[in-house]
Amino acid sequence: MKPNASTRRFPRLPSGADKAVARDNAVLSRALHELEAGRAERAAALLAEHPEAGLTLDQVFMLYQSELETRTQQLEESLQRVEESVAWL
């Protein structure tokens, strides 16, 4: 039987990799939270405490900037819809 998309199995991550990914995600989330709160020094210290995550403050800042740009775009689109609704009234 030829495998298709519904029967194809993707290889599992090596044992312990799931925990490592979860740990790295937790470190990233905490660093982003610190940046959102205006505590860049704390975010840098957190990353220094967890070098195994392989994240730099520059990378976290770039991700934060990307999130802010996305939020700005969403807010601009919402404002435009509100303005269109008000004009319709």
Short mmCIF file of N, CA, C and O in Angstrom, two decimals:
data_model
loop_
_atom_site.label_atom_id
_atom_site.label_comp_id
_atom_site.label_asym_id
_atom_site.label_seq_id
_atom_site.Cartn_x
_atom_site.Cartn_y
_atom_site.Cartn_z
N MET A 1 0.84 -1.16 0.00
CA MET A 1 0.00 0.00 0.00
C MET A 1 0.89 1.24 0.00
O MET A 1 1.81 1.38 0.80
N LYS A 2 0.61 2.16 -0.89
CA LYS A 2 1.39 3.38 -1.00
C LYS A 2 0.93 4.37 0.08
O LYS A 2 -0.26 4.63 0.20
N PRO A 3 1.87 4.94 0.85
CA PRO A 3 1.45 5.88 1.90
C PRO A 3 0.91 7.17 1.30
O PRO A 3 1.40 7.65 0.29
N ASN A 4 -0.12 7.69 1.91
CA ASN A 4 -0.64 8.99 1.51
C ASN A 4 -0.55 9.93 2.70
O ASN A 4 -0.05 9.57 3.76
N ALA A 5 -1.06 11.14 2.53
CA ALA A 5 -0.93 12.14 3.59
C ALA A 5 -1.60 11.70 4.89
O ALA A 5 -1.16 12.05 5.97
N SER A 6 -2.68 10.93 4.79
CA SER A 6 -3.38 10.53 6.01
C SER A 6 -2.72 9.35 6.72
O SER A 6 -2.93 9.16 7.90
N THR A 7 -1.93 8.54 6.01
CA THR A 7 -1.29 7.39 6.65
C THR A 7 0.19 7.61 6.90
O THR A 7 0.81 6.81 7.59
N ARG A 8 0.78 8.65 6.35
CA ARG A 8 2.21 8.90 6.50
C ARG A 8 2.50 9.28 7.94
O ARG A 8 1.81 10.09 8.54
N ARG A 9 3.51 8.71 8.49
CA ARG A 9 3.94 9.01 9.86
C ARG A 9 5.20 9.86 9.79
O ARG A 9 6.11 9.57 9.02
N PHE A 10 5.24 10.90 10.59
CA PHE A 10 6.44 11.71 10.68
C PHE A 10 7.31 11.14 11.79
O PHE A 10 6.80 10.65 12.80
N PRO A 11 8.61 11.21 11.62
CA PRO A 11 9.48 10.64 12.65
C PRO A 11 9.33 11.39 13.97
O PRO A 11 9.13 12.60 13.99
N ARG A 12 9.40 10.66 15.04
CA ARG A 12 9.34 11.25 16.38
C ARG A 12 10.66 11.94 16.67
O ARG A 12 11.72 11.52 16.18
N LEU A 13 10.59 12.97 17.49
CA LEU A 13 11.81 13.61 17.93
C LEU A 13 12.56 12.66 18.85
O LEU A 13 11.95 11.82 19.51
N PRO A 14 13.87 12.77 18.89
CA PRO A 14 14.62 11.90 19.81
C PRO A 14 14.15 12.09 21.24
O PRO A 14 13.66 13.15 21.61
N SER A 15 14.30 11.05 22.02
CA SER A 15 13.89 11.10 23.43
C SER A 15 14.52 12.30 24.11
O SER A 15 15.70 12.57 23.98
N GLY A 16 13.72 13.04 24.84
CA GLY A 16 14.20 14.24 25.53
C GLY A 16 14.09 15.50 24.71
O GLY A 16 14.14 16.59 25.24
N ALA A 17 13.92 15.37 23.39
CA ALA A 17 13.83 16.54 22.54
C ALA A 17 12.55 17.33 22.82
O ALA A 17 12.55 18.55 22.78
N ASP A 18 11.45 16.61 23.10
CA ASP A 18 10.20 17.29 23.42
C ASP A 18 10.37 18.18 24.65
O ASP A 18 9.89 19.31 24.68
N LYS A 19 11.08 17.68 25.64
CA LYS A 19 11.31 18.46 26.86
C LYS A 19 12.20 19.66 26.56
O LYS A 19 11.98 20.75 27.10
N ALA A 20 13.19 19.47 25.71
CA ALA A 20 14.10 20.57 25.36
C ALA A 20 13.35 21.67 24.61
O ALA A 20 13.54 22.85 24.87
N VAL A 21 12.49 21.27 23.68
CA VAL A 21 11.70 22.25 22.93
C VAL A 21 10.76 23.00 23.88
O VAL A 21 10.64 24.22 23.81
N ALA A 22 10.13 22.27 24.79
CA ALA A 22 9.23 22.90 25.76
C ALA A 22 10.00 23.87 26.65
O ALA A 22 9.53 24.97 26.94
N ARG A 23 11.20 23.48 27.06
CA ARG A 23 12.02 24.35 27.91
C ARG A 23 12.41 25.61 27.14
O ARG A 23 12.29 26.73 27.65
N ASP A 24 12.85 25.45 25.90
CA ASP A 24 13.24 26.60 25.09
C ASP A 24 12.06 27.54 24.85
O ASP A 24 12.21 28.76 24.90
N ASN A 25 10.89 26.97 24.61
CA ASN A 25 9.69 27.79 24.42
C ASN A 25 9.35 28.55 25.70
O ASN A 25 8.93 29.70 25.65
N ALA A 26 9.51 27.90 26.85
CA ALA A 26 9.23 28.56 28.12
C ALA A 26 10.20 29.72 28.35
O ALA A 26 9.79 30.80 28.79
N VAL A 27 11.47 29.51 28.04
CA VAL A 27 12.46 30.58 28.20
C VAL A 27 12.12 31.74 27.26
O VAL A 27 12.14 32.90 27.67
N LEU A 28 11.77 31.43 26.03
CA LEU A 28 11.39 32.47 25.07
C LEU A 28 10.16 33.24 25.54
O LEU A 28 10.13 34.47 25.51
N SER A 29 9.16 32.52 26.02
CA SER A 29 7.94 33.17 26.51
C SER A 29 8.23 34.09 27.68
O SER A 29 7.71 35.21 27.75
N ARG A 30 9.07 33.63 28.59
CA ARG A 30 9.41 34.45 29.75
C ARG A 30 10.21 35.68 29.34
O ARG A 30 9.99 36.78 29.85
N ALA A 31 11.13 35.51 28.39
CA ALA A 31 11.93 36.64 27.92
C ALA A 31 11.04 37.66 27.21
O ALA A 31 11.19 38.87 27.41
N LEU A 32 10.10 37.19 26.41
CA LEU A 32 9.16 38.10 25.75
C LEU A 32 8.32 38.85 26.78
O LEU A 32 8.08 40.05 26.64
N HIS A 33 7.88 38.14 27.79
CA HIS A 33 7.09 38.77 28.86
C HIS A 33 7.89 39.88 29.53
O HIS A 33 7.35 40.97 29.81
N GLU A 34 9.15 39.63 29.79
CA GLU A 34 10.00 40.65 30.41
C GLU A 34 10.14 41.86 29.50
O GLU A 34 10.09 43.01 29.97
N LEU A 35 10.31 41.65 28.21
CA LEU A 35 10.42 42.77 27.28
C LEU A 35 9.12 43.56 27.24
O LEU A 35 9.14 44.80 27.23
N GLU A 36 8.00 42.86 27.20
CA GLU A 36 6.70 43.54 27.19
C GLU A 36 6.51 44.41 28.43
O GLU A 36 5.85 45.45 28.38
N ALA A 37 7.10 43.98 29.53
CA ALA A 37 7.00 44.73 30.79
C ALA A 37 8.07 45.81 30.89
O ALA A 37 8.15 46.51 31.91
N GLY A 38 8.89 45.95 29.85
CA GLY A 38 9.93 46.98 29.85
C GLY A 38 11.17 46.61 30.63
O GLY A 38 11.94 47.49 31.02
N ARG A 39 11.37 45.32 30.85
CA ARG A 39 12.51 44.87 31.65
C ARG A 39 13.51 44.11 30.77
O ARG A 39 13.70 42.90 30.88
N ALA A 40 14.17 44.86 29.88
CA ALA A 40 15.13 44.25 28.96
C ALA A 40 16.31 43.63 29.70
O ALA A 40 16.82 42.58 29.28
N GLU A 41 16.73 44.27 30.79
CA GLU A 41 17.86 43.72 31.56
C GLU A 41 17.49 42.35 32.14
O GLU A 41 18.32 41.43 32.15
N ARG A 42 16.27 42.21 32.61
CA ARG A 42 15.82 40.92 33.16
C ARG A 42 15.72 39.87 32.06
O ARG A 42 16.07 38.72 32.26
N ALA A 43 15.27 40.28 30.87
CA ALA A 43 15.20 39.35 29.74
C ALA A 43 16.60 38.86 29.38
O ALA A 43 16.82 37.66 29.15
N ALA A 44 17.57 39.78 29.36
CA ALA A 44 18.95 39.40 29.06
C ALA A 44 19.50 38.45 30.12
O ALA A 44 20.18 37.47 29.79
N ALA A 45 19.21 38.74 31.39
CA ALA A 45 19.68 37.87 32.47
C ALA A 45 19.05 36.48 32.36
O ALA A 45 19.73 35.47 32.56
N LEU A 46 17.78 36.44 32.02
CA LEU A 46 17.08 35.16 31.86
C LEU A 46 17.73 34.33 30.75
O LEU A 46 17.96 33.13 30.91
N LEU A 47 18.04 34.97 29.64
CA LEU A 47 18.68 34.26 28.54
C LEU A 47 20.08 33.79 28.93
O LEU A 47 20.50 32.70 28.55
N ALA A 48 20.78 34.61 29.71
CA ALA A 48 22.12 34.22 30.17
C ALA A 48 22.05 33.03 31.12
O ALA A 48 22.97 32.20 31.14
N GLU A 49 20.97 32.95 31.89
CA GLU A 49 20.78 31.83 32.82
C GLU A 49 20.48 30.52 32.09
O GLU A 49 20.63 29.45 32.66
N HIS A 50 20.02 30.62 30.85
CA HIS A 50 19.63 29.44 30.07
C HIS A 50 20.30 29.42 28.70
O HIS A 50 19.63 29.48 27.67
N PRO A 51 21.64 29.32 28.67
CA PRO A 51 22.33 29.33 27.37
C PRO A 51 21.97 28.11 26.51
O PRO A 51 22.11 28.17 25.28
N GLU A 52 21.48 27.05 27.14
CA GLU A 52 21.11 25.85 26.38
C GLU A 52 19.95 26.11 25.44
O GLU A 52 19.74 25.37 24.48
N ALA A 53 19.20 27.17 25.69
CA ALA A 53 18.07 27.51 24.81
C ALA A 53 18.57 28.05 23.47
O ALA A 53 17.83 28.02 22.49
N GLY A 54 19.81 28.54 23.44
CA GLY A 54 20.39 29.02 22.19
C GLY A 54 19.75 30.29 21.67
O GLY A 54 19.72 30.52 20.47
N LEU A 55 19.22 31.11 22.57
CA LEU A 55 18.55 32.35 22.17
C LEU A 55 19.40 33.54 22.57
O LEU A 55 20.03 33.54 23.61
N THR A 56 19.38 34.56 21.71
CA THR A 56 20.05 35.80 22.04
C THR A 56 19.00 36.88 22.27
O THR A 56 17.86 36.76 21.80
N LEU A 57 19.40 37.93 22.94
CA LEU A 57 18.48 39.04 23.17
C LEU A 57 18.07 39.67 21.85
O LEU A 57 16.92 40.08 21.68
N ASP A 58 18.99 39.72 20.89
CA ASP A 58 18.65 40.25 19.56
C ASP A 58 17.52 39.45 18.92
O ASP A 58 16.61 40.03 18.33
N GLN A 59 17.59 38.13 19.01
CA GLN A 59 16.54 37.29 18.44
C GLN A 59 15.20 37.53 19.12
O GLN A 59 14.17 37.60 18.46
N VAL A 60 15.22 37.69 20.43
CA VAL A 60 13.98 37.92 21.17
C VAL A 60 13.43 39.30 20.81
O VAL A 60 12.22 39.46 20.61
N PHE A 61 14.30 40.31 20.68
CA PHE A 61 13.85 41.63 20.27
C PHE A 61 13.24 41.59 18.87
O PHE A 61 12.22 42.25 18.62
N MET A 62 13.84 40.84 17.95
CA MET A 62 13.29 40.75 16.59
C MET A 62 11.91 40.10 16.61
O MET A 62 11.00 40.55 15.91
N LEU A 63 11.74 39.07 17.41
CA LEU A 63 10.43 38.43 17.52
C LEU A 63 9.42 39.39 18.14
O LEU A 63 8.29 39.50 17.68
N TYR A 64 9.83 40.11 19.17
CA TYR A 64 8.96 41.09 19.82
C TYR A 64 8.55 42.18 18.84
O TYR A 64 7.39 42.58 18.77
N GLN A 65 9.51 42.66 18.04
CA GLN A 65 9.21 43.67 17.03
C GLN A 65 8.21 43.14 16.02
O GLN A 65 7.26 43.83 15.65
N SER A 66 8.40 41.90 15.61
CA SER A 66 7.46 41.28 14.66
C SER A 66 6.06 41.20 15.25
O SER A 66 5.06 41.48 14.57
N GLU A 67 5.97 40.82 16.52
CA GLU A 67 4.66 40.75 17.18
C GLU A 67 4.01 42.12 17.26
O GLU A 67 2.81 42.27 17.03
N LEU A 68 4.81 43.15 17.59
CA LEU A 68 4.26 44.50 17.66
C LEU A 68 3.78 44.99 16.30
O LEU A 68 2.73 45.63 16.20
N GLU A 69 4.52 44.66 15.26
CA GLU A 69 4.10 45.06 13.90
C GLU A 69 2.80 44.36 13.52
O GLU A 69 1.91 44.98 12.92
N THR A 70 2.66 43.10 13.89
CA THR A 70 1.42 42.36 13.60
C THR A 70 0.25 42.97 14.37
O THR A 70 -0.83 43.18 13.81
N ARG A 71 0.46 43.28 15.63
CA ARG A 71 -0.59 43.91 16.44
C ARG A 71 -0.99 45.27 15.86
O ARG A 71 -2.18 45.61 15.82
N THR A 72 0.00 46.04 15.43
CA THR A 72 -0.28 47.35 14.84
C THR A 72 -1.12 47.20 13.59
O THR A 72 -2.11 47.93 13.40
N GLN A 73 -0.77 46.25 12.75
CA GLN A 73 -1.54 46.01 11.53
C GLN A 73 -2.97 45.60 11.86
O GLN A 73 -3.93 46.09 11.26
N GLN A 74 -3.13 44.73 12.84
CA GLN A 74 -4.48 44.30 13.24
C GLN A 74 -5.30 45.47 13.79
O GLN A 74 -6.49 45.60 13.48
N LEU A 75 -4.67 46.32 14.58
CA LEU A 75 -5.37 47.49 15.11
C LEU A 75 -5.76 48.46 14.01
O LEU A 75 -6.86 49.02 14.01
N GLU A 76 -4.87 48.66 13.04
CA GLU A 76 -5.19 49.55 11.92
C GLU A 76 -6.36 49.01 11.11
O GLU A 76 -7.24 49.77 10.69
N GLU A 77 -6.38 47.70 10.89
CA GLU A 77 -7.49 47.08 10.16
C GLU A 77 -8.80 47.21 10.94
O GLU A 77 -9.84 47.48 10.36
N SER A 78 -8.73 47.03 12.25
CA SER A 78 -9.93 47.17 13.08
C SER A 78 -10.43 48.61 13.06
O SER A 78 -11.64 48.85 12.96
N LEU A 79 -9.52 49.56 13.15
CA LEU A 79 -9.90 50.97 13.12
C LEU A 79 -10.57 51.31 11.79
O LEU A 79 -11.58 52.01 11.75
N GLN A 80 -10.03 50.77 10.71
CA GLN A 80 -10.62 51.03 9.40
C GLN A 80 -12.04 50.47 9.33
O GLN A 80 -12.95 51.13 8.83
N ARG A 81 -12.26 49.26 9.87
CA ARG A 81 -13.60 48.68 9.87
C ARG A 81 -14.56 49.51 10.71
O ARG A 81 -15.72 49.71 10.33
N VAL A 82 -14.10 50.00 11.85
CA VAL A 82 -14.94 50.85 12.70
C VAL A 82 -15.29 52.14 11.97
O VAL A 82 -16.46 52.57 11.97
N GLU A 83 -14.31 52.75 11.35
CA GLU A 83 -14.56 53.99 10.62
C GLU A 83 -15.54 53.77 9.48
O GLU A 83 -16.41 54.60 9.21
N GLU A 84 -15.42 52.64 8.79
CA GLU A 84 -16.36 52.31 7.71
C GLU A 84 -17.76 52.11 8.27
O GLU A 84 -18.75 52.53 7.66
N SER A 85 -17.86 51.47 9.42
CA SER A 85 -19.17 51.24 10.06
C SER A 85 -19.81 52.56 10.49
O SER A 85 -21.00 52.78 10.30
N VAL A 86 -19.01 53.45 11.06
CA VAL A 86 -19.52 54.74 11.48
C VAL A 86 -19.97 55.55 10.27
O VAL A 86 -21.01 56.20 10.30
N ALA A 87 -19.22 55.51 9.20
CA ALA A 87 -19.59 56.23 7.99
C ALA A 87 -20.86 55.67 7.39
O ALA A 87 -21.67 56.41 6.82
N TRP A 88 -21.10 54.39 7.53
CA TRP A 88 -22.30 53.76 6.99
C TRP A 88 -23.53 54.23 7.75
O TRP A 88 -24.62 54.36 7.20
N LEU A 89 -23.36 54.48 9.06
CA LEU A 89 -24.47 54.93 9.89
C LEU A 89 -24.80 56.35 9.51
O LEU A 89 -25.79 56.91 9.54
#
